[in-house]
PDB file of C-alpha atoms in Angstrom:
ATOM      1  CA  UNK L 137      14.715 -21.091 -26.250  1.00 85.00           C
ATOM      2  CA  UNK L 138      10.921 -20.213 -26.427  1.00 91.00           C
ATOM      3  CA  UNK L 139       9.354 -16.797 -25.711  1.00 93.00           C
ATOM      4  CA  UNK L 140       6.373 -17.726 -23.495  1.00 94.00           C
ATOM      5  CA  UNK L 141       4.062 -14.616 -23.169  1.00 94.00           C
ATOM      6  CA  UNK L 142       1.714 -14.075 -20.631  1.00 94.00           C
ATOM      7  CA  UNK L 143      -1.261 -11.209 -21.344  1.00 92.00           C
ATOM      8  CA  UNK L 144      -3.811 -10.194 -18.785  1.00 90.00           C
ATOM      9  CA  UNK L 145      -6.774  -7.944 -18.445  1.00 87.00           C
ATOM     10  CA  UNK L 146      -8.712  -6.910 -15.322  1.00 81.00           C
ATOM     11  CA  UNK L 147     -12.185  -6.890 -16.502  1.00 73.00           C
ATOM     12  CA  UNK L 148     -14.592  -8.756 -18.912  1.00 66.00           C
ATOM     13  CA  UNK L 149     -15.106  -5.420 -20.591  1.00 67.00           C
ATOM     14  CA  UNK L 150     -11.462  -4.856 -21.558  1.00 79.00           C
ATOM     15  CA  UNK L 151      -9.868  -6.810 -24.565  1.00 85.00           C
ATOM     16  CA  UNK L 152      -6.656  -8.668 -24.920  1.00 87.00           C
ATOM     17  CA  UNK L 153      -6.151  -8.020 -28.521  1.00 88.00           C
ATOM     18  CA  UNK L 154      -3.685  -5.217 -28.497  1.00 89.00           C
ATOM     19  CA  UNK L 155      -1.609  -7.232 -26.158  1.00 91.00           C
ATOM     20  CA  UNK L 156      -1.742 -10.360 -28.057  1.00 91.00           C
ATOM     21  CA  UNK L 157      -0.567  -8.465 -31.435  1.00 91.00           C
ATOM     22  CA  UNK L 158       2.288  -6.793 -29.426  1.00 92.00           C
ATOM     23  CA  UNK L 159       3.212 -10.060 -28.141  1.00 93.00           C
ATOM     24  CA  UNK L 160       3.057 -11.943 -31.544  1.00 93.00           C
ATOM     25  CA  UNK L 161       5.099  -8.953 -33.079  1.00 93.00           C
ATOM     26  CA  UNK L 162       7.708  -9.762 -30.571  1.00 92.00           C
ATOM     27  CA  UNK L 163       7.950 -13.339 -31.644  1.00 93.00           C
ATOM     28  CA  UNK L 164       5.926 -14.994 -28.841  1.00 92.00           C
ATOM     29  CA  UNK L 165       5.926 -18.723 -29.318  1.00 90.00           C
ATOM     30  CA  UNK L 166       3.076 -19.436 -27.028  1.00 93.00           C
ATOM     31  CA  UNK L 167       0.691 -16.883 -25.127  1.00 94.00           C
ATOM     32  CA  UNK L 168      -1.140 -17.507 -22.023  1.00 95.00           C
ATOM     33  CA  UNK L 169      -4.256 -15.083 -21.750  1.00 93.00           C
ATOM     34  CA  UNK L 170      -6.827 -14.373 -18.899  1.00 90.00           C
ATOM     35  CA  UNK L 171      -9.294 -11.999 -17.863  1.00 86.00           C
ATOM     36  CA  UNK L 172      -8.720 -11.570 -14.117  1.00 80.00           C
ATOM     37  CA  UNK L 173      -7.861  -8.833 -11.588  1.00 77.00           C
ATOM     38  CA  UNK L 174      -4.059  -8.696 -10.889  1.00 69.00           C
ATOM     39  CA  UNK L 175      -4.808  -8.298  -7.262  1.00 72.00           C
ATOM     40  CA  UNK L 176      -6.006 -11.836  -7.123  1.00 74.00           C
ATOM     41  CA  UNK L 177      -3.291 -14.319  -6.154  1.00 74.00           C
ATOM     42  CA  UNK L 178      -4.700 -17.189  -8.237  1.00 82.00           C
ATOM     43  CA  UNK L 179      -4.357 -16.503 -11.785  1.00 88.00           C
ATOM     44  CA  UNK L 180      -4.275 -20.050 -13.528  1.00 90.00           C
ATOM     45  CA  UNK L 181      -2.895 -19.020 -16.744  1.00 92.00           C
ATOM     46  CA  UNK L 182       0.109 -17.412 -15.171  1.00 92.00           C
ATOM     47  CA  UNK L 183       0.548 -20.392 -13.221  1.00 93.00           C
ATOM     48  CA  UNK L 184       0.502 -22.296 -16.398  1.00 95.00           C
ATOM     49  CA  UNK L 185       2.907 -19.890 -18.061  1.00 94.00           C
ATOM     50  CA  UNK L 186       5.445 -20.533 -15.334  1.00 94.00           C
ATOM     51  CA  UNK L 187       4.976 -24.129 -15.408  1.00 95.00           C
ATOM     52  CA  UNK L 188       5.669 -24.150 -19.074  1.00 94.00           C
ATOM     53  CA  UNK L 189       9.042 -22.408 -18.634  1.00 94.00           C
ATOM     54  CA  UNK L 190      12.060 -24.124 -19.531  1.00 94.00           C
ATOM     55  CA  UNK L 191      15.885 -23.411 -19.151  1.00 93.00           C
ATOM     56  CA  UNK L 192      16.544 -20.322 -21.440  1.00 92.00           C
ATOM     57  CA  UNK L 193      12.916 -19.504 -22.362  1.00 94.00           C
ATOM     58  CA  UNK L 194      11.904 -16.160 -21.972  1.00 94.00           C
ATOM     59  CA  UNK L 195       8.608 -14.974 -20.255  1.00 95.00           C
ATOM     60  CA  UNK L 196       7.401 -11.974 -22.097  1.00 95.00           C
ATOM     61  CA  UNK L 197       4.704  -9.390 -21.004  1.00 94.00           C
ATOM     62  CA  UNK L 198       3.863  -5.936 -22.508  1.00 92.00           C
ATOM     63  CA  UNK L 199       4.141  -4.163 -19.251  1.00 88.00           C
ATOM     64  CA  UNK L 200       5.051  -5.115 -15.735  1.00 84.00           C
ATOM     65  CA  UNK L 201       1.608  -4.368 -14.311  1.00 83.00           C
ATOM     66  CA  UNK L 202       0.246  -7.135 -16.495  1.00 87.00           C
ATOM     67  CA  UNK L 203       2.297  -9.513 -14.541  1.00 86.00           C
ATOM     68  CA  UNK L 204       2.285  -8.372 -11.001  1.00 83.00           C
ATOM     69  CA  UNK L 205       0.362  -6.442  -8.500  1.00 76.00           C
ATOM     70  CA  UNK L 206       3.331  -5.303  -6.292  1.00 78.00           C
ATOM     71  CA  UNK L 207       6.869  -5.148  -6.136  1.00 78.00           C
ATOM     72  CA  UNK L 208       6.941  -8.108  -3.823  1.00 79.00           C
ATOM     73  CA  UNK L 209       4.653  -9.920  -6.036  1.00 82.00           C
ATOM     74  CA  UNK L 210       7.003  -8.965  -9.350  1.00 84.00           C
ATOM     75  CA  UNK L 211      10.261 -10.380  -7.227  1.00 84.00           C
ATOM     76  CA  UNK L 212       8.565 -13.472  -6.217  1.00 88.00           C
ATOM     77  CA  UNK L 213       7.487 -14.290  -9.807  1.00 89.00           C
ATOM     78  CA  UNK L 214      10.929 -13.336 -11.233  1.00 89.00           C
ATOM     79  CA  UNK L 215      12.533 -15.628  -8.652  1.00 89.00           C
ATOM     80  CA  UNK L 216      10.330 -18.553  -9.802  1.00 92.00           C
ATOM     81  CA  UNK L 217      11.502 -17.728 -13.451  1.00 92.00           C
ATOM     82  CA  UNK L 218      15.229 -17.501 -12.572  1.00 90.00           C
ATOM     83  CA  UNK L 219      14.814 -20.748 -10.346  1.00 92.00           C
ATOM     84  CA  UNK L 220      13.904 -22.540 -13.631  1.00 93.00           C
ATOM     85  CA  UNK L 221      17.021 -20.947 -15.816  1.00 92.00           C
ATOM     86  CA  UNK L 222      14.561 -19.107 -17.596  1.00 94.00           C
ATOM     87  CA  UNK L 223      14.619 -15.218 -18.111  1.00 93.00           C
ATOM     88  CA  UNK L 224      12.156 -12.471 -18.146  1.00 93.00           C
ATOM     89  CA  UNK L 225      11.418  -9.396 -20.352  1.00 92.00           C
ATOM     90  CA  UNK L 226       8.866  -6.487 -20.413  1.00 91.00           C
ATOM     91  CA  UNK L 227       8.297  -5.048 -23.813  1.00 92.00           C
ATOM     92  CA  UNK L 228       7.442  -1.442 -22.558  1.00 88.00           C
ATOM     93  CA  UNK L 229       9.769  -1.490 -19.449  1.00 84.00           C
ATOM     94  CA  UNK L 230      12.981  -2.120 -21.166  1.00 83.00           C
ATOM     95  CA  UNK L 231      15.041  -1.871 -18.001  1.00 85.00           C
ATOM     96  CA  UNK L 232      13.225  -5.207 -16.974  1.00 86.00           C
ATOM     97  CA  UNK L 233      14.943  -7.547 -19.167  1.00 88.00           C
ATOM     98  CA  UNK L 234      16.956 -10.291 -17.608  1.00 87.00           C
ATOM     99  CA  UNK L 235      18.489 -11.395 -20.862  1.00 85.00           C
ATOM    100  CA  UNK L 236      20.781  -8.536 -20.320  1.00 86.00           C
ATOM    101  CA  UNK L 237      23.326  -7.690 -17.700  1.00 89.00           C
ATOM    102  CA  UNK L 238      21.604  -4.052 -17.195  1.00 88.00           C
ATOM    103  CA  UNK L 239      18.357  -5.656 -16.703  1.00 83.00           C
ATOM    104  CA  UNK L 240      19.733  -8.226 -14.328  1.00 84.00           C
ATOM    105  CA  UNK L 241      21.403  -5.245 -12.460  1.00 88.00           C
ATOM    106  CA  UNK L 242      18.045  -3.209 -12.271  1.00 86.00           C
ATOM    107  CA  UNK L 243      16.190  -5.907 -10.953  1.00 80.00           C
ATOM    108  CA  UNK L 244      18.905  -6.826  -8.345  1.00 82.00           C
ATOM    109  CA  UNK L 245      18.715  -3.096  -7.358  1.00 86.00           C
ATOM    110  CA  UNK L 246      14.779  -3.182  -7.026  1.00 79.00           C
ATOM    111  CA  UNK L 247      15.135  -6.522  -5.062  1.00 75.00           C
ATOM    112  CA  UNK L 248      17.564  -4.753  -2.614  1.00 82.00           C
ATOM    113  CA  UNK L 249      15.077  -1.700  -2.342  1.00 81.00           C
ATOM    114  CA  UNK L 250      12.158  -4.179  -1.651  1.00 74.00           C
ATOM    115  CA  UNK L 251      14.228  -6.064   1.100  1.00 78.00           C
ATOM    116  CA  UNK L 252      15.167  -2.541   2.604  1.00 84.00           C
ATOM    117  CA  UNK L 253      11.565  -1.460   2.702  1.00 81.00           C
ATOM    118  CA  UNK L 254      10.677  -4.997   4.270  1.00 78.00           C
ATOM    119  CA  UNK L 255      13.266  -4.373   7.059  1.00 86.00           C
ATOM    120  CA  UNK L 256      11.793  -0.705   7.632  1.00 88.00           C
ATOM    121  CA  UNK L 257       8.333  -2.038   8.266  1.00 86.00           C
ATOM    122  CA  UNK L 258       9.500  -4.797  10.552  1.00 88.00           C
ATOM    123  CA  UNK L 259      11.384  -2.313  12.548  1.00 92.00           C
ATOM    124  CA  UNK L 260       8.384   0.185  12.714  1.00 91.00           C
ATOM    125  CA  UNK L 261       6.165  -2.661  13.563  1.00 90.00           C
ATOM    126  CA  UNK L 262       8.404  -3.728  16.424  1.00 90.00           C
ATOM    127  CA  UNK L 263       8.817  -0.200  17.767  1.00 92.00           C
ATOM    128  CA  UNK L 264       5.023   0.218  17.716  1.00 89.00           C
ATOM    129  CA  UNK L 265       4.253  -2.936  19.520  1.00 90.00           C
ATOM    130  CA  UNK L 266       6.732  -2.112  22.279  1.00 91.00           C
ATOM    131  CA  UNK L 267       5.140   1.473  22.595  1.00 92.00           C
ATOM    132  CA  UNK L 268       1.628  -0.337  22.792  1.00 91.00           C
ATOM    133  CA  UNK L 269       3.138  -2.681  25.687  1.00 91.00           C
ATOM    134  CA  UNK L 270       4.625   0.202  27.521  1.00 93.00           C
ATOM    135  CA  UNK L 271       1.297   1.882  27.408  1.00 93.00           C
ATOM    136  CA  UNK L 272      -0.536  -1.231  28.813  1.00 90.00           C
ATOM    137  CA  UNK L 273      -1.916  -2.632  25.712  1.00 90.00           C
ATOM    138  CA  UNK L 274      -2.481  -6.396  25.929  1.00 85.00           C
ATOM    139  CA  UNK L 275      -1.170  -8.054  22.989  1.00 87.00           C
ATOM    140  CA  UNK L 276      -2.635 -11.247  21.488  1.00 87.00           C
ATOM    141  CA  UNK L 277      -5.873 -12.781  21.665  1.00 87.00           C
ATOM    142  CA  UNK L 278      -8.625 -11.621  24.124  1.00 89.00           C
ATOM    143  CA  UNK L 279      -8.783 -14.148  26.962  1.00 89.00           C
ATOM    144  CA  UNK L 280     -11.707 -16.454  26.971  1.00 92.00           C
ATOM    145  CA  UNK L 281     -12.451 -16.198  30.931  1.00 93.00           C
ATOM    146  CA  UNK L 282     -12.748 -12.871  32.738  1.00 93.00           C
ATOM    147  CA  UNK L 283     -10.473 -12.682  35.688  1.00 92.00           C
ATOM    148  CA  UNK L 284     -13.445 -13.514  38.070  1.00 95.00           C
ATOM    149  CA  UNK L 285     -14.200 -16.673  35.824  1.00 95.00           C
ATOM    150  CA  UNK L 286     -10.586 -17.438  36.050  1.00 95.00           C
ATOM    151  CA  UNK L 287     -10.484 -17.247  39.885  1.00 95.00           C
ATOM    152  CA  UNK L 288     -13.803 -19.398  40.082  1.00 95.00           C
ATOM    153  CA  UNK L 289     -12.478 -22.193  37.652  1.00 94.00           C
ATOM    154  CA  UNK L 290      -9.235 -22.573  39.422  1.00 95.00           C
ATOM    155  CA  UNK L 291     -11.344 -22.928  42.794  1.00 95.00           C
ATOM    156  CA  UNK L 292     -13.600 -25.619  41.235  1.00 95.00           C
ATOM    157  CA  UNK L 293     -10.527 -27.365  39.460  1.00 94.00           C
ATOM    158  CA  UNK L 294      -8.572 -27.456  42.904  1.00 93.00           C
ATOM    159  CA  UNK L 295     -11.874 -28.764  44.556  1.00 95.00           C
ATOM    160  CA  UNK L 296     -11.734 -31.844  42.216  1.00 93.00           C
ATOM    161  CA  UNK L 297     -14.514 -31.027  39.864  1.00 93.00           C
ATOM    162  CA  UNK L 298     -13.912 -32.650  36.496  1.00 94.00           C
ATOM    163  CA  UNK L 299     -12.544 -30.244  33.638  1.00 93.00           C
ATOM    164  CA  UNK L 300     -15.089 -30.945  31.220  1.00 94.00           C
ATOM    165  CA  UNK L 301     -17.776 -30.026  33.650  1.00 94.00           C
ATOM    166  CA  UNK L 302     -16.125 -26.646  34.519  1.00 94.00           C
ATOM    167  CA  UNK L 303     -15.466 -25.814  30.840  1.00 95.00           C
ATOM    168  CA  UNK L 304     -19.121 -26.587  29.945  1.00 95.00           C
ATOM    169  CA  UNK L 305     -20.118 -23.861  32.475  1.00 94.00           C
ATOM    170  CA  UNK L 306     -18.000 -21.112  30.543  1.00 94.00           C
ATOM    171  CA  UNK L 307     -18.516 -22.465  27.045  1.00 95.00           C
ATOM    172  CA  UNK L 308     -14.608 -23.266  26.708  1.00 95.00           C
ATOM    173  CA  UNK L 309     -12.621 -26.315  25.899  1.00 94.00           C
ATOM    174  CA  UNK L 310     -11.359 -28.523  28.708  1.00 93.00           C
ATOM    175  CA  UNK L 311      -7.972 -27.723  27.827  1.00 94.00           C
ATOM    176  CA  UNK L 312      -8.482 -24.148  28.351  1.00 94.00           C
ATOM    177  CA  UNK L 313      -9.424 -25.000  32.099  1.00 93.00           C
ATOM    178  CA  UNK L 314      -6.382 -27.270  32.350  1.00 93.00           C
ATOM    179  CA  UNK L 315      -3.962 -24.474  31.179  1.00 93.00           C
ATOM    180  CA  UNK L 316      -5.236 -22.063  33.848  1.00 92.00           C
ATOM    181  CA  UNK L 317      -2.657 -21.055  36.245  1.00 88.00           C
ATOM    182  CA  UNK L 318      -2.963 -19.192  39.766  1.00 79.00           C
TER     183      UNK L 318
END
């Protein structure tokens, strides 16, 4: 079992020293360090730390905000850790420790709450979409052709004119013309 640590600060003006000393004091075998915003999805050192994890290893951070930028991000990272048979521990957030039954329970509850929140958002989005449709709002991309252009293009197509010639007139692809329906 190895303690794999991850330390991160957001800007070049900040220092990793305090995090590194806390992680070393906790017994970290290897520390992955980076100076990058937590809002960035591409954090190369975090990727390397996760790739290093083996079964029964523990990924350690000093605080949850050093690891994840949102609950969803945290749960995705913890899922990746668990899929390797590894564990996770936050030194400052003692409840976030998957090496203990209580920690696993807390993170399971957190995952359930995040899933519940996603379902609420999905329901509200669906309701909003239905209200908008009822109020006459057209969903999707704006049509490339106006109703007048559509009628004219259909008339020209029915007269046997080449699709590419019609399309060139309206600056659209020939497949847009071929998909037109009366």
